mmCIF file of C-alpha atoms and ligand atoms in Angstrom:
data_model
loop_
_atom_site.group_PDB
_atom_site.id
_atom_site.type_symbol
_atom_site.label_atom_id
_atom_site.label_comp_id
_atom_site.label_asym_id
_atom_site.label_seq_id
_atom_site.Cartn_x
_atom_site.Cartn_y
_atom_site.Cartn_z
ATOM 1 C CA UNK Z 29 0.000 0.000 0.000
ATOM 2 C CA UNK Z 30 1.568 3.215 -0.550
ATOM 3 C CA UNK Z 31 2.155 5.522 2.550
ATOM 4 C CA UNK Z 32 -0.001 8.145 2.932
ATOM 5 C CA UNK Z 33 1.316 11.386 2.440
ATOM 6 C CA UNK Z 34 2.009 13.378 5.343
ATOM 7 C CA UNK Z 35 0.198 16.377 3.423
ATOM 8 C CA UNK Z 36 -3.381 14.697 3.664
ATOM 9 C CA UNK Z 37 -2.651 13.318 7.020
ATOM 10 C CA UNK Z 38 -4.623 16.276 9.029
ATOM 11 C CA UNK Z 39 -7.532 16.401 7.107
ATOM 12 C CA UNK Z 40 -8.006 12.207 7.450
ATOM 13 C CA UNK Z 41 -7.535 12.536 11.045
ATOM 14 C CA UNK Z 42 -10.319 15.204 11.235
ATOM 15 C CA UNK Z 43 -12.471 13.058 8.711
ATOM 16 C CA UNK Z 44 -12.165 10.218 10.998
ATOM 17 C CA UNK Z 45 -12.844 12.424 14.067
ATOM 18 C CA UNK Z 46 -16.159 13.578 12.538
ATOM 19 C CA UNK Z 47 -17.161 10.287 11.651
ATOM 20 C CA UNK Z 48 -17.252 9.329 15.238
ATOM 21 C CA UNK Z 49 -19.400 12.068 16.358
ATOM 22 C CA UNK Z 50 -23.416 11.505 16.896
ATOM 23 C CA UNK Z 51 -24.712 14.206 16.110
ATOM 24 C CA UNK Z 52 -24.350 16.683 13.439
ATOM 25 C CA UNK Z 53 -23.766 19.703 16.353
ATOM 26 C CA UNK Z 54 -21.193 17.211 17.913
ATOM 27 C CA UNK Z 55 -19.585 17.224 14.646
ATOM 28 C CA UNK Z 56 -19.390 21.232 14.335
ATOM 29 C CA UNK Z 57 -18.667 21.075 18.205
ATOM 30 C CA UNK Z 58 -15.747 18.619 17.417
ATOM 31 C CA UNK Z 59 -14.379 19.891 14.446
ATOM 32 C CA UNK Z 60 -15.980 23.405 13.033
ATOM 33 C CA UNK Z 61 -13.251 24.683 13.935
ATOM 34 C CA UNK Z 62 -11.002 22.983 10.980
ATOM 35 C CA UNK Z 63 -13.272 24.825 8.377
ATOM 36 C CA UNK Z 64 -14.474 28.454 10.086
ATOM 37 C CA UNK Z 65 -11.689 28.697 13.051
ATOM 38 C CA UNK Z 66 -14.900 28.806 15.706
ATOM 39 C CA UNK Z 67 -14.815 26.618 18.851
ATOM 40 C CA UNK Z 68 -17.361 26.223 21.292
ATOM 41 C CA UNK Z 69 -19.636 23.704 23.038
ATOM 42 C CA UNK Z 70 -22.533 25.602 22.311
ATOM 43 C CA UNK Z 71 -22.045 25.783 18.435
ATOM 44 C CA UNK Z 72 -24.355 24.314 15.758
ATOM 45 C CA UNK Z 73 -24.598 22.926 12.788
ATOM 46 C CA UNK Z 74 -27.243 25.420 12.132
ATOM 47 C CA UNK Z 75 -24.869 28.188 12.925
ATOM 48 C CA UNK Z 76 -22.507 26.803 10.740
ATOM 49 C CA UNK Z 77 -23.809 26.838 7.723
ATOM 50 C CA UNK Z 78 -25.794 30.045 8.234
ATOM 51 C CA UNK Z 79 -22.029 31.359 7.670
ATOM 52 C CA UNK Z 80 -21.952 29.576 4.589
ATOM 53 C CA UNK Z 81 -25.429 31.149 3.761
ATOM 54 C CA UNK Z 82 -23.870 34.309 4.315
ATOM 55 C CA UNK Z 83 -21.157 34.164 2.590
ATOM 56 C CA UNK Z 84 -21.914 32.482 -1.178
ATOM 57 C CA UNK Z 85 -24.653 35.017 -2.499
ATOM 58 C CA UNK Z 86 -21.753 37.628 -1.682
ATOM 59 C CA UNK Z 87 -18.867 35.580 -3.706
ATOM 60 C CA UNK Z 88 -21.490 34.613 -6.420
ATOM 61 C CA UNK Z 89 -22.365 38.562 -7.062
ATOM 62 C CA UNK Z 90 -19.165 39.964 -6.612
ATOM 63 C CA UNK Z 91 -17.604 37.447 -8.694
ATOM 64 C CA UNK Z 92 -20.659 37.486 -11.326
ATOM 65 C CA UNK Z 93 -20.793 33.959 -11.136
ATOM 66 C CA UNK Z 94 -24.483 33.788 -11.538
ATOM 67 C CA UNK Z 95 -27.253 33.818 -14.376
ATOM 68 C CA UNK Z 96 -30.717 33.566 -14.892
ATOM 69 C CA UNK Z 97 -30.309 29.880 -15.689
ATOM 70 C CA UNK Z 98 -28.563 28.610 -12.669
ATOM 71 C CA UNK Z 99 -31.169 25.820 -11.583
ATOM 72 C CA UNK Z 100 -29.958 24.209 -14.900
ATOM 73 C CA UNK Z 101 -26.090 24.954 -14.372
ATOM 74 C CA UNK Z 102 -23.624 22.386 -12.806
ATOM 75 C CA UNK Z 103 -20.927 23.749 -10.257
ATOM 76 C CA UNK Z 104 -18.110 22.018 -8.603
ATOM 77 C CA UNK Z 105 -16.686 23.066 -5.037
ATOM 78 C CA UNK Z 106 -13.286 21.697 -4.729
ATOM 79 C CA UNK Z 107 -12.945 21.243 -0.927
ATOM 80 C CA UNK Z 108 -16.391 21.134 0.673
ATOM 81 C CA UNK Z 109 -15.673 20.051 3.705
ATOM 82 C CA UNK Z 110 -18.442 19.079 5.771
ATOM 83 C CA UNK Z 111 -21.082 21.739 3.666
ATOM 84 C CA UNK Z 112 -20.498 24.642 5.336
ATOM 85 C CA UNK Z 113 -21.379 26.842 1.948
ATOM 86 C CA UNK Z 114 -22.375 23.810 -0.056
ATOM 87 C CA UNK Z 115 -26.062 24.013 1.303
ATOM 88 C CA UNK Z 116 -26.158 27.549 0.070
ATOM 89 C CA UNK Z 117 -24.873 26.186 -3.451
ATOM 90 C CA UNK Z 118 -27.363 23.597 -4.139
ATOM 91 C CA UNK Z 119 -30.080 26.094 -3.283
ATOM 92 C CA UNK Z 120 -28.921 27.945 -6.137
ATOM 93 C CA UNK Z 121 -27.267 25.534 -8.543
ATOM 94 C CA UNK Z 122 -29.338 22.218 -10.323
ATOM 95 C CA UNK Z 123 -26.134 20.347 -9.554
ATOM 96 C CA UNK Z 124 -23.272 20.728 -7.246
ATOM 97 C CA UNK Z 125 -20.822 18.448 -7.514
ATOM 98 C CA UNK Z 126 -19.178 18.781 -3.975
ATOM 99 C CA UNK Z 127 -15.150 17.123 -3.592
ATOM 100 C CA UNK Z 128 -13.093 16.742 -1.024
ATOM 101 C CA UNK Z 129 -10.035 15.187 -0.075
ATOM 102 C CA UNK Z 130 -11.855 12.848 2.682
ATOM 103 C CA UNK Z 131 -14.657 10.687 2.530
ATOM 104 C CA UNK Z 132 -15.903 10.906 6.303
ATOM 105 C CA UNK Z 133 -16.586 15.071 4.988
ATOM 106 C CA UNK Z 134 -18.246 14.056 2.456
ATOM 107 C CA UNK Z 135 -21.113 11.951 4.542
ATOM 108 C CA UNK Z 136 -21.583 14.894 6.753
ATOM 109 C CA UNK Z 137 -21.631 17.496 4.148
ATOM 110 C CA UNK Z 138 -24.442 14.866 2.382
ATOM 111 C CA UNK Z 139 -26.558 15.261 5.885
ATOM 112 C CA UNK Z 140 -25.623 18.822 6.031
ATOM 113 C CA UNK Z 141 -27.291 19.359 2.418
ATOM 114 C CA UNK Z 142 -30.068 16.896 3.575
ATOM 115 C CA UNK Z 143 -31.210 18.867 6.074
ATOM 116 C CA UNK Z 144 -30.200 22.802 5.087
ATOM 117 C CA UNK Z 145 -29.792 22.624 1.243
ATOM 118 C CA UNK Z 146 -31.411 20.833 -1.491
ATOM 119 C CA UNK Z 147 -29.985 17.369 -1.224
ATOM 120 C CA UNK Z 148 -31.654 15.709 -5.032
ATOM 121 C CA UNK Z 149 -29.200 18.285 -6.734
ATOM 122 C CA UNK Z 150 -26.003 17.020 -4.870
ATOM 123 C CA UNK Z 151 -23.335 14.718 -6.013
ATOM 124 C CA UNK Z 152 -20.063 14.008 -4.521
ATOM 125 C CA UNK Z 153 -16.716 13.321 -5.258
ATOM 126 C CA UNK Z 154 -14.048 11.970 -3.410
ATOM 127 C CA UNK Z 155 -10.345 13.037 -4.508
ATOM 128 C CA UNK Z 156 -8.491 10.220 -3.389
ATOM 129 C CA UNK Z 157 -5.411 11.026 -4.423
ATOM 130 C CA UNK Z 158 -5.282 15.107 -3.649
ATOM 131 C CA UNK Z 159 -5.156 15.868 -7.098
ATOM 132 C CA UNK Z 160 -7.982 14.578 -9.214
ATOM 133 C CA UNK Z 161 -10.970 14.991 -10.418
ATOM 134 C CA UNK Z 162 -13.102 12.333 -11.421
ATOM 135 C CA UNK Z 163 -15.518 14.601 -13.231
ATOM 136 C CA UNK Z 164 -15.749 14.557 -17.091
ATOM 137 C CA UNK Z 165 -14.176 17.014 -19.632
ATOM 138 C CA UNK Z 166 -16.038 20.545 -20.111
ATOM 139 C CA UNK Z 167 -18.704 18.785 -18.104
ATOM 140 C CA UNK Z 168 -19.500 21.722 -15.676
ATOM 141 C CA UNK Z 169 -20.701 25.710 -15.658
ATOM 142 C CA UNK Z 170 -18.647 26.817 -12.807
ATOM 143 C CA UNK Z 171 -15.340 25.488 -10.149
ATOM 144 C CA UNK Z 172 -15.395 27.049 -6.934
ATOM 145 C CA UNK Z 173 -12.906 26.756 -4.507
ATOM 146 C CA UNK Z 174 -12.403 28.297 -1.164
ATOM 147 C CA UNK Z 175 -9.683 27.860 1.657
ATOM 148 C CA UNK Z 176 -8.961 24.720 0.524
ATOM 149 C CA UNK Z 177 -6.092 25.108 -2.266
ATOM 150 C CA UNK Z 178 -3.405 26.967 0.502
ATOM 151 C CA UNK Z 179 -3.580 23.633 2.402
ATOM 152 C CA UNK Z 180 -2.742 21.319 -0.515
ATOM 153 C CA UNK Z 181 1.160 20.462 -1.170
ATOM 154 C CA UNK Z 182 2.100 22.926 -4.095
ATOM 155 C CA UNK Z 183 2.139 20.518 -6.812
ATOM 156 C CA UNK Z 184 -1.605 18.923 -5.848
ATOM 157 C CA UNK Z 185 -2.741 22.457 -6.018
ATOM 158 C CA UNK Z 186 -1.633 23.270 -9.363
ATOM 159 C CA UNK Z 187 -2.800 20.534 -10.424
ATOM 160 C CA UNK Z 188 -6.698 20.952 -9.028
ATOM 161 C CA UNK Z 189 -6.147 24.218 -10.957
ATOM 162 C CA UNK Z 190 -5.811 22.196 -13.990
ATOM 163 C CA UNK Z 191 -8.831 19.946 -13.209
ATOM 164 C CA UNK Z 192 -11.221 22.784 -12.511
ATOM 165 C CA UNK Z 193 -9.398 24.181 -15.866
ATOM 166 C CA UNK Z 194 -10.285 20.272 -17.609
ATOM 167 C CA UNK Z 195 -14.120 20.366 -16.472
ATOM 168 C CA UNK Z 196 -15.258 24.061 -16.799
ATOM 169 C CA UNK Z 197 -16.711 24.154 -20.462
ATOM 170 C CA UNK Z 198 -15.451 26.921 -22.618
ATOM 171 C CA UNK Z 199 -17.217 29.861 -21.188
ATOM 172 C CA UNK Z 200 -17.951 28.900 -17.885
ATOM 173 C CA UNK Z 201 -16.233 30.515 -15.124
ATOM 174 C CA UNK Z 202 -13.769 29.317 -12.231
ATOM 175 C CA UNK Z 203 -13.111 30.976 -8.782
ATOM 176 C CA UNK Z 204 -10.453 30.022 -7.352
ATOM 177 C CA UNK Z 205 -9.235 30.829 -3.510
ATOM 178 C CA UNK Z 206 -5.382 31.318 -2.699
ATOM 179 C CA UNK Z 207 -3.108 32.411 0.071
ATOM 180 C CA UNK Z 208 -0.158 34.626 -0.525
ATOM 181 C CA UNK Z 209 2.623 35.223 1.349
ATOM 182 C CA UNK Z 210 2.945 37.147 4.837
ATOM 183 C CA UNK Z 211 4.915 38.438 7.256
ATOM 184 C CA UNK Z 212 4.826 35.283 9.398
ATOM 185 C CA UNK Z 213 5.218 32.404 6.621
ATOM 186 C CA UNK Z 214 9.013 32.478 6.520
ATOM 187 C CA UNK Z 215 8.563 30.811 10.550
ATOM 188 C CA UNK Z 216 4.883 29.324 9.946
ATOM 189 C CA UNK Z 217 5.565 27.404 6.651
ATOM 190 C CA UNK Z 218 8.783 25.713 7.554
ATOM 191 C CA UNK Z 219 7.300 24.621 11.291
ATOM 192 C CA UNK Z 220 4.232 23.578 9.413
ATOM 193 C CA UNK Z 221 6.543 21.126 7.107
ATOM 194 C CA UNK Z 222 8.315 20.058 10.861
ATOM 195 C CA UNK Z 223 4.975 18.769 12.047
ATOM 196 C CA UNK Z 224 3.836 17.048 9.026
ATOM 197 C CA UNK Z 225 7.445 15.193 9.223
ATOM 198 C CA UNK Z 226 6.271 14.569 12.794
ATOM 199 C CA UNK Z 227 2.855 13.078 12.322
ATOM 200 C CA UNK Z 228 4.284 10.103 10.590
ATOM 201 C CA UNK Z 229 6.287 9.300 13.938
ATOM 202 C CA UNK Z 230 3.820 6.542 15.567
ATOM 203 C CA UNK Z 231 3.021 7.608 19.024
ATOM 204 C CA UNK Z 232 3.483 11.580 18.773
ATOM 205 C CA UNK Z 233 2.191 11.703 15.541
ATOM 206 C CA UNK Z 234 -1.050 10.181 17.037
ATOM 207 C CA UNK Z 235 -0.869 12.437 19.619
ATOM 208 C CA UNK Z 236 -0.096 15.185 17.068
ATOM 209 C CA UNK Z 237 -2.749 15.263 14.745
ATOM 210 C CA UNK Z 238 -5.419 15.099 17.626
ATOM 211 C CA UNK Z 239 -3.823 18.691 18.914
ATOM 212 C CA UNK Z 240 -5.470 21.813 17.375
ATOM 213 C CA UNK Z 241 -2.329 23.722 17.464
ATOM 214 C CA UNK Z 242 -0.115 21.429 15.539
ATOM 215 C CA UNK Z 243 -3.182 20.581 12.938
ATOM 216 C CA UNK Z 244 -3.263 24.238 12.583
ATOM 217 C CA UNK Z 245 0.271 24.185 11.210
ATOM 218 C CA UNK Z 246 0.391 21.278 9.563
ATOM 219 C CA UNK Z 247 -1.738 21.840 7.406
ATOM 220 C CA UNK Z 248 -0.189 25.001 6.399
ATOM 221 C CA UNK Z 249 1.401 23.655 3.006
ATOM 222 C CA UNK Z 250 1.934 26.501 0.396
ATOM 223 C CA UNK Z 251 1.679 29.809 -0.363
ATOM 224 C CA UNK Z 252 0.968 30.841 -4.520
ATOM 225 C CA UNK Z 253 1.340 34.292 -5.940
ATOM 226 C CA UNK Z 254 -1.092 34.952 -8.800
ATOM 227 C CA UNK Z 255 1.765 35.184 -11.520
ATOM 228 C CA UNK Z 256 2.782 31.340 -10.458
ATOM 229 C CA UNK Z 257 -1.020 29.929 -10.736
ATOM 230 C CA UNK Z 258 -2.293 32.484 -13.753
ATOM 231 C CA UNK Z 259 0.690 33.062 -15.475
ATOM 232 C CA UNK Z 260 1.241 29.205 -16.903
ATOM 233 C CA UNK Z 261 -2.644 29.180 -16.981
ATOM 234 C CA UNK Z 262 -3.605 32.928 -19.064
ATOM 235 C CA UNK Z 263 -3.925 31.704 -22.736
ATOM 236 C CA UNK Z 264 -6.352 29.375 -21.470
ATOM 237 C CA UNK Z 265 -8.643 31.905 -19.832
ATOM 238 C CA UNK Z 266 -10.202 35.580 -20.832
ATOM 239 C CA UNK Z 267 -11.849 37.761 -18.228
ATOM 240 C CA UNK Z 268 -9.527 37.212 -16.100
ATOM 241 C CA UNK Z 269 -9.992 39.120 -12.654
ATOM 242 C CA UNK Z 270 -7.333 38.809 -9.574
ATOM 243 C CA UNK Z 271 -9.375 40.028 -6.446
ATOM 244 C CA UNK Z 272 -7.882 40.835 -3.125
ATOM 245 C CA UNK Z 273 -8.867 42.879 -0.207
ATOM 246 C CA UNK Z 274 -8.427 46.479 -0.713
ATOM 247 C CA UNK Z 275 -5.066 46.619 1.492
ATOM 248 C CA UNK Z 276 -3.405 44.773 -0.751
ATOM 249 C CA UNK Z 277 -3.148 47.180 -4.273
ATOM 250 C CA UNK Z 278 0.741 46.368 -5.463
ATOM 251 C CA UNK Z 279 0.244 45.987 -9.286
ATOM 252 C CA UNK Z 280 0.419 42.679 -10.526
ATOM 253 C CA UNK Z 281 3.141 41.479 -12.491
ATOM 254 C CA UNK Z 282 3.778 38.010 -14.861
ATOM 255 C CA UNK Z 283 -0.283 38.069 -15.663
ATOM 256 C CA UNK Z 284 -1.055 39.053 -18.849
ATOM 257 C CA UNK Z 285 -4.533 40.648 -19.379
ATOM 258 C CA UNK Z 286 -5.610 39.989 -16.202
ATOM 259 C CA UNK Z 287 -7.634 42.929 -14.258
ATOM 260 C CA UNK Z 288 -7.296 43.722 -10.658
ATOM 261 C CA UNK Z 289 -10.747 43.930 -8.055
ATOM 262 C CA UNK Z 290 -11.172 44.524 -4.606
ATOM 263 C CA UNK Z 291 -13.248 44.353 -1.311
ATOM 264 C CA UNK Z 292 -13.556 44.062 2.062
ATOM 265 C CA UNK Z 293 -14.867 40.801 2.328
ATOM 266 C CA UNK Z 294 -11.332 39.227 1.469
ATOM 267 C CA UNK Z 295 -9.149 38.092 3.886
ATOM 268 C CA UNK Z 296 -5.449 40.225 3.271
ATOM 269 C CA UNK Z 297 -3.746 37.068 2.855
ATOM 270 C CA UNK Z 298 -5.654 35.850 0.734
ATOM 271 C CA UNK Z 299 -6.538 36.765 -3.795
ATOM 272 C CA UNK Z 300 -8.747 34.976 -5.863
ATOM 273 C CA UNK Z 301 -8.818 34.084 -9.603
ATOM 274 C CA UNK Z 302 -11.771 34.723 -11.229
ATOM 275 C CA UNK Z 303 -11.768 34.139 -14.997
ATOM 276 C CA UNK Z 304 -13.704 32.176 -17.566
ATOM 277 C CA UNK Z 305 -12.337 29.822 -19.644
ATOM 278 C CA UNK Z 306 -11.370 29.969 -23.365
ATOM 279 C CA UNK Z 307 -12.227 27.841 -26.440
ATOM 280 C CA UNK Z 308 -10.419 24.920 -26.393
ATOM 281 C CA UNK Z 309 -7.228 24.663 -28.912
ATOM 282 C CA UNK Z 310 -8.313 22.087 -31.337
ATOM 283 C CA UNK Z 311 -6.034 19.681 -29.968
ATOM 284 C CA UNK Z 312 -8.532 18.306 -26.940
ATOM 285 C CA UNK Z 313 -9.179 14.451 -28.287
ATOM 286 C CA UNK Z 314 -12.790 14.288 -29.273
HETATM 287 C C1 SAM Y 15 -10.454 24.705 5.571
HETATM 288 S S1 SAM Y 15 -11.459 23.474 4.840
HETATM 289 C C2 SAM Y 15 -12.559 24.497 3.873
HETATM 290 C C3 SAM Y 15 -13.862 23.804 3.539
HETATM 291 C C4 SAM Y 15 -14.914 24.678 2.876
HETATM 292 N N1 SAM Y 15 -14.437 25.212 1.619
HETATM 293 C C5 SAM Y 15 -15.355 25.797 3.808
HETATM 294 O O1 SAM Y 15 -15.080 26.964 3.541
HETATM 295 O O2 SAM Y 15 -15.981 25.491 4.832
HETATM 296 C C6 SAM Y 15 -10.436 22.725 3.601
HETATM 297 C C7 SAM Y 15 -11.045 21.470 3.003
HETATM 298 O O3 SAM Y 15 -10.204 21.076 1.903
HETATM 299 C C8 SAM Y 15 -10.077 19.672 1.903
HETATM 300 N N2 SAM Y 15 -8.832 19.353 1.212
HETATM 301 C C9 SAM Y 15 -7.567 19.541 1.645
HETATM 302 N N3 SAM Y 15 -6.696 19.124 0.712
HETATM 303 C C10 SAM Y 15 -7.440 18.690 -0.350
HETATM 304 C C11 SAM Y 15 -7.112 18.137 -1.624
HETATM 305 N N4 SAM Y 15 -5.850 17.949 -1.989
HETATM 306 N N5 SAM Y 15 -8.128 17.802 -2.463
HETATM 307 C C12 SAM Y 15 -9.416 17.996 -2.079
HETATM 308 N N6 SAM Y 15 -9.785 18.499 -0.878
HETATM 309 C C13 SAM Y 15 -8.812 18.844 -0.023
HETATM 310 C C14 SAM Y 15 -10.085 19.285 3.381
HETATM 311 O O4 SAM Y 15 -10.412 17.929 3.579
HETATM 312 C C15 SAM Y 15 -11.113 20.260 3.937
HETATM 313 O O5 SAM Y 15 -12.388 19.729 3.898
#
């Protein structure tokens, strides 16, 4: 059996924690925290994906990722955790095609949609390997990603940005969520790639990846600056909008074409590509 990589080992360990809870508040109770940074013994799953609720109308408009024809579009969320926003998606979409990394997520975020969303427009994907999609060429309208690609190794990232590339059809839009580098990465990045060695030891890597602290870290994995995702990607894409918070306005450089957007609602540390995608070249195999 191949090992596992020590990259995925976090988000297993939290899949298998939420698996164990009985309820879907023990679940947020247990591990919310993983996805929205919120503890408490008083939290909800209600709660929980009311931030979701909040928070995808405001991406979909600001992004423009909507039309009047969305009940017969097909989006993918790459990284849907437990459901936190994919509730609000299937509300809006006719099919959401949810992935994640972990297959444990994927059964709650199912309940989650069961129970807050619209559950008949829901499929789900699991990405065994942390790179792949098993979704078919030019297949779907929109690939949405959030908090979710930072926490991939660098090359499984780039590589989901090639999938969501692969099953957008030409025209159809992807927005993608990245974190760029701060002040503290040059200490948090290298201690995150210390822990991750030190999960793999047997009994304080156990001990490890039940600690929020050390998850924290460990699963801090890369930081991408637009001209390394968008500049191998550009000729693929038109439209092509980097967004950021309005505290970050250095001029971007290496991206071709690409137009620069702001507001509030972004974390600093964080952009987000927002472009649609191109005709193919005709060298796609029919
Ligand atoms: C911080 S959570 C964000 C979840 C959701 N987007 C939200 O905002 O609530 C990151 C999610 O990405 C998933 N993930 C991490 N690496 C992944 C990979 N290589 N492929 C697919 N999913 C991955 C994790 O299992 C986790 O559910």
């Amino acid at each position: 059996m191949p090992r596992r990589r020590s990259q995925l080992i976090p988000w297993k360990v939290a899949g298998r924690l939420t698996e164990e809870q009985p309820s879907a508040d023990d679940v947020v109770q247990a591990t919310g925290w993983v996805f929205n940074n919120e503890t408490g013994d008083t939290l909800t799953m209600a709660e929980f994906v009311a931030t979701g609720d909040n928070e995808v109308p405001v991406y979909l408009a600001r992004f423009e990722l909507l039309n009047g024809d969305d009940e017969h579009r097909r989006l993918v969320e790459i990284g849907c955790g437990i459901g936190r926003m994919t509730c609000a998606f299937t509300r809006r979409f006719g099919t959401v095609i949810a992935c994640d990394l972990d297959a444990g997520f994927l059964e709650r975020c199912r309940e989650s949609v069961a129970r807050f969303g619209k559950v008949d427009r829901l499929r789900t994907v699991e990405v065994t390997d942390g790179r792949t999609l098993a979704i078919a060429d030019d297949s779907v309208d929109v690939a949405f990603s959030y908090i979710t690609l930072q926490h991939c190794d660098r090359d499984d990232a780039l590589a989901l940005v090639g999938e969501a590339l692969r099953v957008v059809r030409p025209g159809g839009q992807i927005a993608l969520n990245f974190r760029s580098w701060s002040g503290v990465d040059p200490f948090v990045l290298p201690l995150g790639a210390a822990v991750r060695l030190l999960l793999r030891t047997p009994v304080i890597g156990g001990w490890l990846s039940h600690r929020r602290f050390s998850t924290r870290l460990a699963w801090q994995a890369n930081r991408l600056d637009p001209h390394q995702v968008v500049g191998p990607i550009q000729d693929q894409l038109t439209d092509i909008v980097v967004w950021r918070n309005p505290a970050r306005n250095a001029p971007l450089w290496g991206v071709k074409h690409a137009t620069s957007d702001h507001f509030e609602g972004i974390n600093r540390n964080h952009w987000w590509l927002v472009a649609t995608i191109k005709e193919r070249a005709e060298n796609r195999p029919s």
